[in-house]
Each structure stands twice: as structure tokens, then as C-alpha cells.
Coordinates of C-alpha atoms in Angstrom, one line a residue:
Chain A
M1 CA 76.2 -18.8 -83.8
G2 CA 78.3 -19.4 -80.7
D3 CA 78.6 -17.2 -77.6
P4 CA 79.5 -13.6 -78.4
I5 CA 83.2 -12.9 -78.0
I6 CA 82.5 -9.4 -76.6
Q7 CA 79.7 -8.8 -74.1
V8 CA 78.7 -5.4 -72.7
E9 CA 75.8 -5.1 -70.4
G10 CA 74.5 -2.0 -68.7
L11 CA 77.8 -0.2 -68.6
Y12 CA 77.9 3.1 -66.6
K13 CA 80.8 5.4 -66.0
S14 CA 81.1 8.9 -64.7
Y15 CA 84.0 11.4 -64.5
G16 CA 83.0 13.6 -61.7
A17 CA 79.7 15.2 -62.7
V18 CA 80.0 14.1 -66.3
E19 CA 78.1 10.9 -67.1
A20 CA 80.2 9.3 -69.9
L21 CA 78.3 6.1 -70.1
R22 CA 74.6 5.7 -69.2
G23 CA 73.8 2.0 -69.7
V24 CA 75.7 0.9 -72.8
S25 CA 74.9 -2.7 -73.9
F26 CA 75.8 -4.7 -77.0
T27 CA 77.5 -7.9 -78.1
V28 CA 80.0 -8.7 -80.8
E29 CA 80.3 -12.1 -82.5
Q30 CA 83.6 -13.9 -83.3
G31 CA 85.1 -12.7 -86.6
E32 CA 82.8 -9.6 -86.8
V33 CA 83.9 -6.1 -87.5
F34 CA 81.7 -4.1 -85.1
G35 CA 81.6 -0.3 -85.2
L36 CA 80.8 2.2 -82.4
L37 CA 79.7 5.3 -84.4
G38 CA 79.1 8.6 -82.7
P39 CA 80.3 12.2 -82.2
N40 CA 83.2 13.2 -80.0
G41 CA 82.3 12.8 -76.3
A42 CA 79.6 10.2 -77.0
G43 CA 81.3 7.6 -74.8
K44 CA 83.0 5.4 -77.5
T45 CA 86.6 5.7 -76.1
T46 CA 85.4 5.1 -72.5
T47 CA 83.6 1.9 -73.7
V48 CA 86.6 0.6 -75.5
E49 CA 89.0 1.4 -72.7
I50 CA 86.8 -0.5 -70.3
L51 CA 86.9 -3.4 -72.7
E52 CA 90.7 -3.1 -72.9
G53 CA 91.0 -3.2 -69.1
M54 CA 92.3 0.4 -68.8
R55 CA 89.3 1.8 -67.0
T56 CA 86.9 0.6 -64.4
P57 CA 83.2 0.9 -65.0
D58 CA 81.0 2.2 -62.2
R59 CA 78.4 -0.4 -63.0
G60 CA 77.7 -3.1 -65.5
V61 CA 79.4 -6.1 -67.1
A62 CA 82.2 -6.2 -69.7
R63 CA 83.6 -9.5 -71.0
V64 CA 86.1 -10.3 -73.8
G65 CA 86.5 -13.9 -74.7
G66 CA 84.6 -14.7 -71.4
L67 CA 87.3 -12.8 -69.4
D68 CA 86.8 -9.8 -67.2
P69 CA 89.3 -7.3 -68.7
E70 CA 90.0 -5.7 -65.4
K71 CA 90.7 -8.8 -63.3
S72 CA 92.2 -11.3 -65.8
G73 CA 95.7 -9.8 -66.1
S74 CA 98.1 -11.3 -68.5
A75 CA 95.8 -14.1 -69.8
F76 CA 93.4 -11.4 -71.1
K77 CA 96.2 -9.2 -72.5
E78 CA 97.6 -12.1 -74.5
K79 CA 94.3 -12.3 -76.3
I80 CA 93.9 -8.6 -77.4
G81 CA 95.6 -6.0 -79.5
A82 CA 94.7 -2.4 -79.5
V83 CA 95.3 1.0 -81.2
L84 CA 94.7 3.7 -78.6
Q85 CA 93.4 7.1 -79.5
S86 CA 96.0 9.0 -77.5
T87 CA 99.3 7.4 -77.1
S88 CA 102.9 7.7 -78.2
L89 CA 106.3 6.0 -78.1
P90 CA 109.7 7.4 -77.2
D91 CA 111.1 9.7 -79.9
K92 CA 114.4 7.9 -80.2
L93 CA 112.9 4.4 -80.5
R94 CA 113.4 2.9 -83.9
V95 CA 110.5 1.3 -85.8
K96 CA 111.8 -2.3 -85.7
E97 CA 112.9 -1.9 -82.1
A98 CA 109.4 -0.9 -81.1
I99 CA 107.8 -4.0 -82.7
D100 CA 110.5 -6.3 -81.3
L101 CA 110.1 -4.7 -77.8
F102 CA 106.4 -5.3 -77.6
A103 CA 106.6 -8.7 -79.2
N104 CA 108.9 -9.8 -76.4
F105 CA 106.2 -9.3 -73.8
Y106 CA 104.0 -11.9 -75.3
R107 CA 104.1 -15.7 -75.4
H108 CA 102.7 -15.9 -78.9
R109 CA 104.6 -13.6 -81.3
A110 CA 104.1 -12.6 -84.9
N111 CA 107.2 -12.3 -87.1
T112 CA 108.6 -8.7 -87.0
D113 CA 109.7 -8.8 -90.7
D114 CA 106.3 -9.9 -91.8
L115 CA 104.6 -7.1 -89.9
L116 CA 107.0 -4.5 -91.4
R117 CA 106.3 -5.8 -94.9
R118 CA 102.5 -6.0 -94.3
F119 CA 102.3 -2.4 -93.0
Q120 CA 104.8 -1.0 -95.6
L121 CA 107.3 0.0 -92.9
E122 CA 110.3 -1.9 -94.3
E123 CA 112.0 1.2 -95.6
K124 CA 111.4 2.9 -92.2
R125 CA 112.6 0.0 -90.1
N126 CA 115.6 1.9 -88.8
A127 CA 113.8 5.3 -88.6
F128 CA 113.2 6.9 -85.2
Y129 CA 109.6 7.3 -84.1
S130 CA 110.0 11.1 -84.2
Q131 CA 110.9 10.9 -87.9
L132 CA 107.7 9.2 -88.9
S133 CA 104.7 10.9 -90.6
G134 CA 101.2 10.7 -89.0
G135 CA 100.2 7.9 -91.3
Q136 CA 103.4 5.9 -90.7
K137 CA 102.9 6.3 -86.9
Q138 CA 99.4 4.9 -87.3
R139 CA 100.6 2.0 -89.4
L140 CA 103.2 1.3 -86.7
A141 CA 100.5 1.4 -84.0
L142 CA 98.5 -1.1 -86.1
A143 CA 101.5 -3.4 -86.5
M144 CA 102.2 -3.2 -82.7
A145 CA 98.5 -4.1 -82.1
L146 CA 99.1 -7.4 -84.0
V147 CA 102.5 -8.4 -82.5
N148 CA 100.8 -11.1 -80.4
D149 CA 98.4 -12.3 -83.2
P150 CA 95.4 -11.4 -81.1
Q151 CA 91.9 -12.8 -81.2
V152 CA 90.3 -9.4 -80.7
V153 CA 91.5 -6.1 -82.0
F154 CA 90.3 -2.7 -80.6
L155 CA 90.8 0.2 -82.9
D156 CA 89.9 3.5 -81.3
E157 CA 89.5 6.2 -84.0
P158 CA 92.3 4.6 -86.1
T159 CA 92.0 7.2 -88.9
A160 CA 91.3 10.4 -87.0
G161 CA 93.3 13.3 -88.3
L162 CA 94.8 11.4 -91.2
D163 CA 94.6 12.5 -94.8
P164 CA 92.2 10.6 -97.2
Q165 CA 94.9 8.7 -98.9
V166 CA 96.3 7.3 -95.6
R167 CA 92.8 6.7 -94.4
R168 CA 92.2 4.5 -97.4
E169 CA 95.4 2.5 -96.7
I170 CA 94.2 1.9 -93.1
Y171 CA 90.8 0.7 -94.5
I172 CA 92.6 -1.9 -96.6
I173 CA 94.5 -3.1 -93.5
I174 CA 91.2 -3.4 -91.6
E175 CA 89.6 -5.3 -94.5
E176 CA 92.6 -7.7 -94.3
L177 CA 91.9 -8.3 -90.6
K178 CA 88.3 -9.0 -91.6
R179 CA 89.5 -11.6 -94.1
D180 CA 91.7 -13.1 -91.4
K181 CA 88.6 -13.6 -89.3
K182 CA 89.8 -11.3 -86.5
T183 CA 87.2 -9.8 -84.3
V184 CA 87.5 -6.0 -84.6
L185 CA 85.8 -3.4 -82.5
L186 CA 86.2 0.0 -84.2
T187 CA 85.2 3.4 -83.0
T188 CA 84.8 6.2 -85.5
H189 CA 82.9 9.3 -86.3
Y190 CA 83.4 8.9 -90.0
I191 CA 80.3 7.6 -91.7
E192 CA 82.2 6.3 -94.7
E193 CA 84.4 4.2 -92.4
A194 CA 81.5 2.6 -90.6
E195 CA 79.6 1.9 -93.8
R196 CA 82.6 0.5 -95.6
L197 CA 84.2 -1.6 -92.9
C198 CA 81.6 -2.7 -90.3
D199 CA 79.4 -5.8 -90.4
R200 CA 77.3 -4.1 -87.6
V201 CA 77.2 -0.7 -86.1
A202 CA 76.0 0.7 -82.8
I203 CA 75.2 4.4 -82.9
V204 CA 76.3 6.0 -79.6
D205 CA 75.2 9.4 -78.3
Y206 CA 75.5 10.9 -74.8
G207 CA 76.6 7.6 -73.3
R208 CA 73.8 5.5 -74.8
V209 CA 73.5 3.1 -77.7
I210 CA 70.6 4.6 -79.6
A211 CA 70.5 2.2 -82.6
I212 CA 72.2 -1.0 -83.5
G213 CA 72.3 -3.2 -86.7
T214 CA 74.0 -3.7 -90.0
P215 CA 74.6 -0.5 -92.0
R216 CA 71.9 -1.6 -94.4
E217 CA 69.3 -2.3 -91.7
L218 CA 70.0 1.1 -90.1
K219 CA 69.7 2.9 -93.4
H220 CA 66.4 1.1 -94.2
S221 CA 65.0 2.2 -90.9
S222 CA 65.7 5.8 -91.9
M223 CA 62.3 6.3 -93.5
G224 CA 63.8 5.2 -96.8
T225 CA 64.2 8.9 -97.7
T226 CA 66.7 10.8 -99.9
R227 CA 68.6 13.6 -98.3
I228 CA 68.5 16.9 -100.1
E229 CA 70.8 19.7 -98.9
V230 CA 70.2 23.2 -100.1
R231 CA 71.7 26.6 -99.5
L232 CA 69.6 29.7 -100.2
A233 CA 70.3 33.4 -100.8
K234 CA 67.9 34.4 -98.0
P235 CA 66.5 32.4 -95.1
V236 CA 63.0 31.0 -95.4
M237 CA 60.1 31.3 -93.0
D238 CA 59.9 28.7 -90.3
G239 CA 58.4 25.4 -91.5
A240 CA 58.0 26.6 -95.1
L241 CA 60.3 23.9 -96.5
A242 CA 58.9 21.2 -94.3
R243 CA 55.5 21.6 -96.0
L244 CA 56.9 21.0 -99.5
E245 CA 55.6 17.9 -101.4
G246 CA 57.3 14.7 -100.3
V247 CA 59.2 16.2 -97.4
A248 CA 59.2 14.0 -94.3
D249 CA 61.6 16.1 -92.3
C250 CA 63.5 19.4 -92.6
R251 CA 66.2 20.9 -90.3
E252 CA 68.6 23.7 -90.6
F253 CA 72.4 23.4 -89.8
D254 CA 74.6 26.5 -90.2
G255 CA 72.6 27.9 -93.0
T256 CA 72.2 24.6 -94.9
Y257 CA 68.6 23.2 -95.1
V258 CA 68.5 19.4 -94.9
L259 CA 65.4 17.9 -96.3
H260 CA 64.4 14.3 -96.2
S261 CA 62.1 13.4 -99.1
A262 CA 60.3 10.2 -100.1
R263 CA 59.7 11.7 -103.6
P264 CA 62.8 13.9 -104.5
P265 CA 61.7 15.0 -108.0
Q266 CA 58.4 16.4 -106.8
T267 CA 60.2 18.0 -103.8
I268 CA 62.7 19.8 -106.0
V269 CA 60.0 21.2 -108.3
A270 CA 58.0 22.4 -105.3
L271 CA 61.1 23.9 -103.8
V272 CA 61.9 25.9 -107.0
K273 CA 58.3 27.2 -107.2
Q274 CA 58.4 28.2 -103.5
L275 CA 61.6 30.1 -103.9
E276 CA 60.3 32.0 -107.0
S277 CA 57.2 33.0 -105.2
E278 CA 59.3 34.4 -102.3
N279 CA 61.8 36.0 -104.7
N280 CA 64.5 33.9 -103.2
E281 CA 67.4 32.1 -105.0
L282 CA 69.0 28.6 -104.8
Q283 CA 72.7 28.8 -104.2
S284 CA 73.4 25.1 -104.1
L285 CA 71.6 21.8 -104.1
E286 CA 73.0 18.3 -103.4
M287 CA 71.2 15.0 -103.1
F288 CA 72.3 12.0 -101.1
S289 CA 71.1 8.4 -100.8
P290 CA 70.1 7.5 -97.2
S291 CA 73.3 7.2 -95.0
L292 CA 74.1 6.5 -91.4
E293 CA 74.4 10.3 -91.0
D294 CA 70.7 10.5 -91.8
V295 CA 69.9 7.9 -89.2
F296 CA 71.9 9.9 -86.7
I297 CA 70.2 13.1 -87.6
E298 CA 66.8 11.5 -87.4
L299 CA 67.6 10.0 -83.9
T300 CA 69.3 13.0 -82.4
G301 CA 68.4 16.1 -84.4
R302 CA 72.2 16.8 -84.7
R303 CA 74.9 16.0 -87.2
L304 CA 77.7 13.6 -86.2
R305 CA 80.3 16.3 -86.1
D306 CA 78.3 19.0 -84.3
Chain E
M1 CA 108.5 -12.0 -59.2
P2 CA 107.5 -14.6 -61.8
A3 CA 110.1 -15.7 -64.5
N4 CA 108.5 -13.6 -67.2
A5 CA 108.7 -10.5 -65.0
F6 CA 112.5 -10.9 -64.9
T7 CA 112.6 -11.4 -68.7
N8 CA 110.4 -8.3 -69.2
T9 CA 112.6 -6.3 -66.8
W10 CA 115.7 -7.2 -68.8
T11 CA 114.0 -6.4 -72.1
L12 CA 112.9 -3.0 -70.9
T13 CA 116.4 -2.4 -69.3
K14 CA 118.1 -2.9 -72.6
V15 CA 115.8 -0.6 -74.5
R16 CA 116.0 2.1 -71.9
M17 CA 119.8 2.0 -72.0
R18 CA 119.7 2.3 -75.7
L19 CA 117.3 5.3 -75.5
A20 CA 119.5 7.0 -72.9
M21 CA 122.6 6.6 -75.0
R22 CA 120.8 8.4 -77.9
N23 CA 119.9 11.3 -75.6
R24 CA 122.4 14.1 -75.6
T25 CA 121.0 15.7 -72.5
F26 CA 121.4 12.4 -70.6
L27 CA 125.0 12.2 -71.7
F28 CA 125.7 15.7 -70.7
F29 CA 124.2 15.3 -67.2
S30 CA 125.5 11.8 -66.5
L31 CA 129.0 12.1 -67.9
I32 CA 130.2 15.5 -68.9
M33 CA 128.9 17.4 -65.9
P34 CA 130.3 15.1 -63.2
L35 CA 133.7 15.0 -65.0
S36 CA 133.6 18.8 -65.2
F37 CA 133.0 19.0 -61.4
L38 CA 135.8 16.5 -60.9
F39 CA 138.3 18.6 -62.9
F40 CA 137.2 21.8 -61.3
F41 CA 137.3 20.6 -57.7
S42 CA 140.5 18.7 -58.1
L43 CA 142.3 21.6 -59.8
V44 CA 141.0 24.2 -57.3
F45 CA 140.9 22.4 -54.0
G46 CA 142.9 19.2 -54.6
K47 CA 146.2 20.9 -53.7
G48 CA 148.0 18.1 -55.5
Q49 CA 147.6 15.9 -52.5
S50 CA 146.2 12.4 -52.8
G51 CA 144.2 12.7 -49.6
W52 CA 142.2 15.7 -50.9
I53 CA 141.9 14.3 -54.4
A54 CA 140.4 11.0 -52.9
Y55 CA 138.0 13.1 -50.8
I56 CA 136.9 15.0 -53.9
L57 CA 136.6 11.8 -55.8
G58 CA 134.3 10.5 -53.1
A59 CA 132.1 13.7 -53.4
V60 CA 132.0 13.5 -57.2
L61 CA 131.1 9.8 -57.1
T62 CA 128.2 10.8 -54.8
M63 CA 127.0 13.4 -57.2
T64 CA 127.2 11.0 -60.1
V65 CA 125.0 8.5 -58.2
M66 CA 122.6 11.1 -56.8
G67 CA 121.9 12.4 -60.3
S68 CA 119.9 9.2 -60.8
F69 CA 116.9 10.5 -59.0
W70 CA 116.6 13.6 -61.2
G71 CA 116.9 11.8 -64.6
L72 CA 114.5 8.9 -63.7
S73 CA 111.7 11.1 -62.2
V74 CA 111.8 13.4 -65.2
Q75 CA 111.8 10.5 -67.7
L76 CA 108.9 8.7 -66.0
V77 CA 106.7 11.7 -65.7
M78 CA 107.5 12.6 -69.4
F79 CA 106.5 9.0 -70.4
R80 CA 103.3 9.4 -68.5
E81 CA 102.4 12.8 -69.8
Q82 CA 103.1 11.8 -73.4
G83 CA 100.9 8.7 -73.1
I84 CA 103.8 6.3 -73.6
L85 CA 103.2 4.5 -70.3
R86 CA 99.6 3.8 -71.3
R87 CA 100.8 2.0 -74.5
F88 CA 102.9 -0.3 -72.2
R89 CA 99.9 -0.8 -70.0
L90 CA 98.2 -2.7 -72.8
A91 CA 101.0 -5.3 -72.8
P92 CA 101.2 -8.1 -70.2
I93 CA 103.7 -6.3 -68.0
G94 CA 103.2 -4.8 -64.6
A95 CA 104.5 -1.8 -62.7
G96 CA 107.2 -3.9 -61.1
P97 CA 109.3 -4.6 -64.3
M98 CA 108.7 -1.0 -65.5
L99 CA 110.2 0.4 -62.3
A100 CA 112.8 -2.2 -61.8
S101 CA 114.1 -1.6 -65.4
S102 CA 114.5 2.1 -64.5
I103 CA 116.7 1.2 -61.6
L104 CA 118.7 -1.5 -63.4
S105 CA 119.4 0.5 -66.6
N106 CA 120.4 3.5 -64.5
Y107 CA 122.8 1.4 -62.5
L108 CA 124.4 -0.2 -65.6
M109 CA 125.0 3.3 -67.0
V110 CA 126.4 4.8 -63.8
I111 CA 129.2 2.1 -63.6
P112 CA 131.2 3.3 -66.7
T113 CA 131.1 6.9 -65.5
V114 CA 132.3 5.9 -62.0
A115 CA 135.2 3.9 -63.6
I116 CA 136.2 6.9 -65.7
E117 CA 136.1 9.2 -62.7
I118 CA 138.4 6.8 -60.7
L119 CA 140.8 6.4 -63.6
V120 CA 140.9 10.1 -64.2
C121 CA 141.9 10.7 -60.6
R122 CA 144.5 8.0 -60.7
W123 CA 146.1 9.0 -64.0
A124 CA 145.4 12.7 -64.4
F125 CA 145.5 13.8 -60.8
H126 CA 148.1 11.3 -59.7
L127 CA 146.0 9.8 -56.9
E128 CA 148.4 7.4 -55.2
F129 CA 145.9 4.7 -54.1
W130 CA 142.7 3.1 -55.4
G131 CA 140.8 3.5 -52.2
N132 CA 138.6 0.6 -50.9
L133 CA 137.3 -0.5 -54.4
W134 CA 135.0 -3.2 -53.0
A135 CA 133.4 -0.7 -50.6
I136 CA 133.0 1.8 -53.4
L137 CA 131.4 -0.7 -55.7
L138 CA 129.0 -1.8 -52.9
L139 CA 128.1 1.8 -52.1
I140 CA 127.6 2.7 -55.8
T141 CA 125.4 -0.3 -56.3
I142 CA 123.2 0.3 -53.2
G143 CA 123.3 4.1 -53.7
S144 CA 122.3 4.0 -57.3
A145 CA 119.4 1.7 -56.5
A146 CA 118.3 3.9 -53.6
F147 CA 118.5 7.3 -55.5
S148 CA 116.7 5.8 -58.5
S149 CA 114.0 4.6 -56.2
F150 CA 113.7 8.2 -54.7
G151 CA 113.4 9.4 -58.3
L152 CA 110.5 6.9 -58.8
I153 CA 108.8 8.3 -55.7
V154 CA 109.1 11.8 -56.9
A155 CA 107.5 10.7 -60.2
S156 CA 104.8 8.9 -58.3
V157 CA 103.8 11.8 -56.1
T158 CA 103.9 14.6 -58.7
N159 CA 101.3 15.1 -61.3
T160 CA 103.0 17.3 -63.9
M161 CA 106.5 17.9 -65.2
Q162 CA 106.5 21.4 -63.7
E163 CA 105.8 19.9 -60.2
T164 CA 108.5 17.3 -60.8
Q165 CA 111.1 19.9 -61.7
V166 CA 110.3 22.1 -58.7
I167 CA 110.5 19.2 -56.2
N168 CA 113.7 17.9 -57.9
Q169 CA 115.4 21.3 -57.6
L170 CA 114.6 21.5 -53.9
I171 CA 115.8 18.0 -53.1
W172 CA 118.9 18.3 -55.3
T173 CA 119.9 21.6 -53.6
A174 CA 119.5 20.0 -50.2
F175 CA 121.4 16.9 -51.2
L176 CA 124.2 18.8 -52.8
F177 CA 124.9 21.4 -50.0
L178 CA 123.8 19.7 -46.8
S179 CA 125.1 16.2 -47.2
G180 CA 128.8 16.9 -47.2
T181 CA 129.0 16.4 -51.0
T182 CA 130.1 19.9 -51.9
V183 CA 130.7 21.5 -48.5
P184 CA 132.3 19.3 -45.8
L185 CA 129.6 18.6 -43.2
A186 CA 132.2 19.1 -40.4
I187 CA 132.3 22.9 -41.0
F188 CA 128.5 23.3 -40.5
P189 CA 126.9 24.2 -37.1
G190 CA 125.9 21.2 -35.0
W191 CA 122.1 21.5 -35.7
I192 CA 122.6 21.4 -39.5
Q193 CA 124.7 18.3 -39.1
R194 CA 121.9 16.7 -37.2
V195 CA 119.4 17.7 -39.9
A196 CA 121.8 16.3 -42.5
L197 CA 121.5 12.9 -40.9
F198 CA 117.9 12.8 -42.1
M199 CA 119.1 12.8 -45.7
P200 CA 120.0 9.6 -47.4
A201 CA 122.6 11.6 -49.4
T202 CA 124.6 12.1 -46.2
Y203 CA 125.1 8.3 -45.8
L204 CA 126.2 7.9 -49.4
A205 CA 128.5 10.9 -49.3
T206 CA 130.2 10.0 -46.0
G207 CA 130.4 6.3 -47.1
L208 CA 131.9 7.1 -50.5
E209 CA 134.3 9.7 -49.1
A210 CA 135.5 7.3 -46.5
A211 CA 135.9 4.5 -49.0
A212 CA 137.7 6.6 -51.5
T213 CA 140.1 8.0 -48.9
N214 CA 140.7 4.5 -47.5
L215 CA 139.3 5.4 -44.1
A216 CA 136.4 3.1 -44.3
G217 CA 136.3 0.0 -42.2
A218 CA 133.8 -2.8 -42.9
A219 CA 131.6 -1.7 -39.9
E220 CA 131.3 1.9 -41.1
I221 CA 130.4 0.9 -44.6
L222 CA 127.9 -1.6 -43.3
T223 CA 125.8 1.0 -41.5
D224 CA 125.8 3.2 -44.7
V225 CA 124.8 0.2 -46.8
V226 CA 122.0 -0.7 -44.3
A227 CA 120.7 2.9 -44.3
L228 CA 120.6 3.0 -48.1
A229 CA 119.2 -0.5 -48.4
I230 CA 116.3 0.3 -46.2
G231 CA 115.8 3.4 -48.4
I232 CA 115.6 1.2 -51.5
L233 CA 113.1 -1.2 -50.2
V234 CA 110.8 1.4 -48.8
A235 CA 111.1 3.7 -51.8
F236 CA 110.6 0.9 -54.4
E237 CA 107.5 -0.4 -52.7
I238 CA 106.0 3.1 -52.3
S239 CA 106.6 3.9 -56.0
R240 CA 105.1 0.6 -57.0
Q241 CA 102.0 1.2 -55.0
L242 CA 101.6 4.8 -56.3
F243 CA 102.5 4.0 -59.9
R244 CA 100.2 5.6 -62.4
W245 CA 100.0 4.7 -66.1
E246 CA 97.6 7.3 -67.2
P247 CA 98.4 11.0 -67.8
E248 CA 95.1 12.2 -66.3
A249 CA 95.4 9.9 -63.2
R250 CA 96.0 12.1 -60.1
V251 CA 97.8 10.9 -57.0
P252 CA 95.2 10.8 -54.1
G253 CA 96.0 13.0 -51.1
R254 CA 96.0 9.9 -48.7
A255 CA 98.7 8.3 -50.9
K256 CA 101.1 11.1 -50.1
L257 CA 100.3 10.6 -46.4
W258 CA 101.1 6.9 -46.9
V259 CA 104.5 7.9 -48.1
L260 CA 105.2 9.5 -44.8
V261 CA 104.0 6.4 -42.9
A262 CA 106.1 4.1 -45.0
M263 CA 109.3 6.2 -44.3
I264 CA 109.1 5.1 -40.6
P265 CA 111.8 2.4 -40.8
F266 CA 114.3 4.8 -42.3
R267 CA 113.4 7.5 -39.9
S268 CA 113.9 5.1 -37.0
F269 CA 117.4 4.4 -38.2
V270 CA 118.1 8.1 -38.5
I271 CA 116.8 8.8 -35.0
Y272 CA 119.1 6.0 -33.7
E273 CA 122.0 7.7 -35.5
N274 CA 121.1 11.0 -34.0
I275 CA 120.9 9.7 -30.4
A276 CA 123.4 6.9 -30.2
G277 CA 125.3 6.8 -33.5
T278 CA 128.9 7.8 -34.0
R279 CA 128.6 9.1 -37.6
L280 CA 129.1 12.7 -36.8
L281 CA 132.1 12.0 -34.7
R282 CA 133.6 10.0 -37.6
I283 CA 132.9 12.8 -40.1
H284 CA 134.8 15.2 -37.8
L285 CA 137.7 12.9 -37.4
Q286 CA 138.0 12.3 -41.1
Y287 CA 137.9 16.0 -41.9
Q288 CA 140.5 16.7 -39.2
M289 CA 142.8 14.0 -40.6
L290 CA 142.6 15.6 -44.0
R291 CA 143.3 19.0 -42.7
N292 CA 146.3 17.8 -40.8
R293 CA 147.5 15.9 -43.9
E294 CA 147.3 12.7 -42.0
M295 CA 145.8 10.6 -44.7
P296 CA 146.6 6.9 -44.1
E297 CA 149.1 5.2 -46.3
Q298 CA 147.6 2.9 -48.9
T299 CA 146.9 -0.4 -47.5
H300 CA 148.8 -3.5 -48.5
Q301 CA 145.9 -4.9 -50.5
D302 CA 145.7 -1.7 -52.7
R303 CA 149.3 -2.0 -53.9

């Protein structure tokens, strides 16, 4: 393996009294799809925007393709493409004009018609930006991120706020980038997205990387337990469920009890017995294989979307 | 500016012109409104005399050119607030082409309006002479660039659209009523006339009115051009230094102070005009000639 294409070492950034980054470090290899997974406000966007050259870190090192994003100017910008989390285009700009306009700024340009075809925007080529749906705007943003055929693509919450159908379309596009051996840095708070798309994931919380590895490695580190989520008619006494057979961990989130069990069948039998003895009732029960959400809960005591 | 900066400026200029042409508000303020003023003033105050029609033409041309600062500042702040500028920031372009394209696109769109206004005066209001067309073109060119630059400064030193609108309203009112554009400067008290010399609009208005009425000699136009050219250079550099791509970026207090410091060359020129210049005298003479119906005959070259 060669030198990493993205290097981040001890990145700090504050906005007034708010510490957005508190020593973020990671590396990304060439051709890798790397995910930054974490809740809103964890520091994902700040990290990505420092790597895009749009923010200045207070401390630490950020390099993309060996270049300092802040100081390398056009040479750096020619190498990267990005979908920003909060951005827009003029309402009266047509789809094809937008792609042509941005392509004109680069030395190396992708073919506009190919991009329109690839991102299913051919029928909308003459539509104004204001006439596009949320999904079409996001597809256009992705097309524009690739107008210069970049080495590294930054995707900041590319599917946030989109419906599941559109989200799946975006997943297919990112999988194509992966096949094309593009290096992709993706931020998300969707577990499914990180598990499906990323070769490696860094879990970020309160401005720190708290775990890093492949989705499989991270899930294996999660005590190898099954997650059981139950809702009950009446609340139970503190700690009663944590003492059930096989339960390694039990926490309550908004009336839902989340149990992690190494032996699910025994835990469920013990749970039913416990509820009978307390004259309580089971309202719902769901079981999940270990996921990155479990890893996050284990590490932080919170759910990703809390 | 490197070669690709010129290419990027031209690319952005073409797109911005296209966007403006698709914007009905822009068309109203840049074409319909100045023409409405022209018809109103010419019918009410023109008295069917070429001298007055030419004077009104000069004033309306000034309004057309001054309008640049309002449109540009609003557009730039809107682009910043909507996060459009930050998308451009990702591309290999700097603040220079972004700002220069604002000025250039605005200029290229002002020219047809100016031509229509002159032709309307000639054919609809029977203006008997063309005025000094070269002087008009020079003043329109320099004036458009200067007032666009002022618009960019307003966009640079305001943080929100509300702030921009308030400042624009104040500046526009002062430009309109204290520069000789709507009310002849000669009828104001002396101290207001001296204050008016501090406004770039006064130089554009007096220059264009003199050029349109054929009263402008090369020397008179030259001082107007110099005053406005200084304005352009200073304003463009200030706006480039203070340019912000991000909606949440706020202009630091010291930057506003720097604006005042950078205005020193223009102020020096104005102080000279106040102490030793002959501008106010010329303004009075011009007005007096109009009142006495002593407008000069059209020059040989204009025939």
C-alpha cells in the first residue's frame, strides 16, 4: 500500500466557545470509500470542509494528495470534486448550463452529455434549477462534483433529507465511483449508508474519532451481541432487565429498552417470565444483528440520531 | 491577472448576463424604469426644447448607470446568503473573476438601455443633436464600472440582505437628489453643493449632462473620468480584499475602517475640487445657459 491520499493529524477547530474538532486523525488510501459516521454536530462537516480548503484549522495537519488544501490553490482544486451539505445554484440556471459553466473552470473536463446520461438528467437538461426535485438537485450536485474527473471526491451528507428511493439511486452512483477507483470521503449519519458503501468507517462524536475500522471489524468489536428492542406496557424497575440471562448491556431510549444479549433465546424466555411476575405486558419486540449503531451506543451511550 | 482568470471572467460574464435576462425584476429596474423616467421628465419638463431634453437625457443616463450599484450588491449578497458563492469557491476561480464578471456583465447590459434612451430622445422627443457621443460612451463606461464597484463594496461590508437594502436606500436617495440628477444642483444652497462634490454621482451627472447638451469640452470630461476612474480602482480593490464566500462569514470591524482609509485618494481629489476646482462654477453656467435658452448649436461633427 502506498502513501495515503488523505492524511489528517490532530485537527482542532473551534467556533467561539464551541469546540467542533478536538484532535481528529485518520488516513484514507487511494481508491478507498471512507466514511465519517456520527450524529449532527459531531464535527464531520468541519473536517470535510477543512479538507476541501474551505475552512482553516486552528491546529493540526490536513493533506490531500500531498497538498495543503488551504495553500495549494488551483492545483489542489483541480484534483478534487465535492458535494457540499449546504449550497445552491441560481434559480434560473439550466441544468446543462450549470455543468458546462463549472466544467469551463477546469483544465481536465468530463463530457457534459456523458454526465447528463450517467446521472439521468438528460430529460432535465434544459430545466431551470428551481424546477428540479430534491433528488434531481442532488444528482446535479454529484454530476458537478465530477466535471473535472477528480481523484478525490468529498460527499458531505449526500443523501440527507432524500426519500429512500432517491437515496438508493445515490448509493448506486457512489458504488460506480468505487468501481472507477475514485477515492471517496463520505460523511453520513445513516448506518445503512456507511455499512453498504464504505470500505472503512471512522465513528466521530463530539469532535473526536472514537472508533475506526471496516464495518465488519467494528461490528465484531461490539461484544458480538444481538440487539433486542422491547416496548413494555409499564416501565420496569431500574436494572431489572440488565440482570436477565445473557444480557450484556441494557439502556432505555424514549420508552424503548435496548438490550444487548449474547444468548438471545434465553434472554427472551427470561424477559417473558420477568414480565409475568411483575404483571407487565410486552407491546413489541424486535431483534437486530449487531450494527454500527450498536457500536455507537456502546461507545457513547447515545443513539446516532439523539 | 493570469490568462485563465480572463477566461473565467468571460465565462462568468456570459452566464450572469443570461441569468439577468431571465430575471423580470432586473428588466423592470434596468430598462422599464429608466425609460419611464425619461418619458415623464421629457413630457413634463422638456418644454419641447432640445436643450432641456438633452439635459434630461443626461440625468436619465446617470440614473441608468447608477442603478448598477443596487442590482449588483443585492445579487452578490443573495448569492452569498443562499450558499451559491460557496459552490463557486470549490472551483479553481478567485474573487477577482467573480467581481470583475459582475462589473463587465453589468456594463454590457447597460449599453443597449443607453442606446435606446438616446434614440428615444432623438426620434420621440425630436432632440436636434446627438450630443458628444464619444464623451457619453466614455462616461457610461467609466461610470458603470465605478458604480458597479460601489455595489460590490456595499455587498462586502454588509452581512445580510436587510442591511444591504437599508444602505442601498440611503445611498440611492442621496445620489438621486443631491447629485444634480433629479434636481439641478445649481438651485441648492452653497453648502449642499459643496457636500454634493463628495459624491461620485455628482461627477457622473455633471459629466453626462454636459456631454448630452454638447457643453462638454475634453478637459471637463477628463476630470470627471479621472474622478470616477479613481473610484473604480479603489472600490474594486476594497471589495476584492473584503470579499466573502461564506454566508456565516462576518466582515470584521477593522475592515470597515480600512474602507475609510482606502478612500483617501478619492477624498483628496474631492478636497481639491472644493478648494481650487471650477466644477460648481461650470454647473451654474450650464444651468444658466439652459434657463436663458442659450444652448449651443450642434457642432459640425454632430451633423
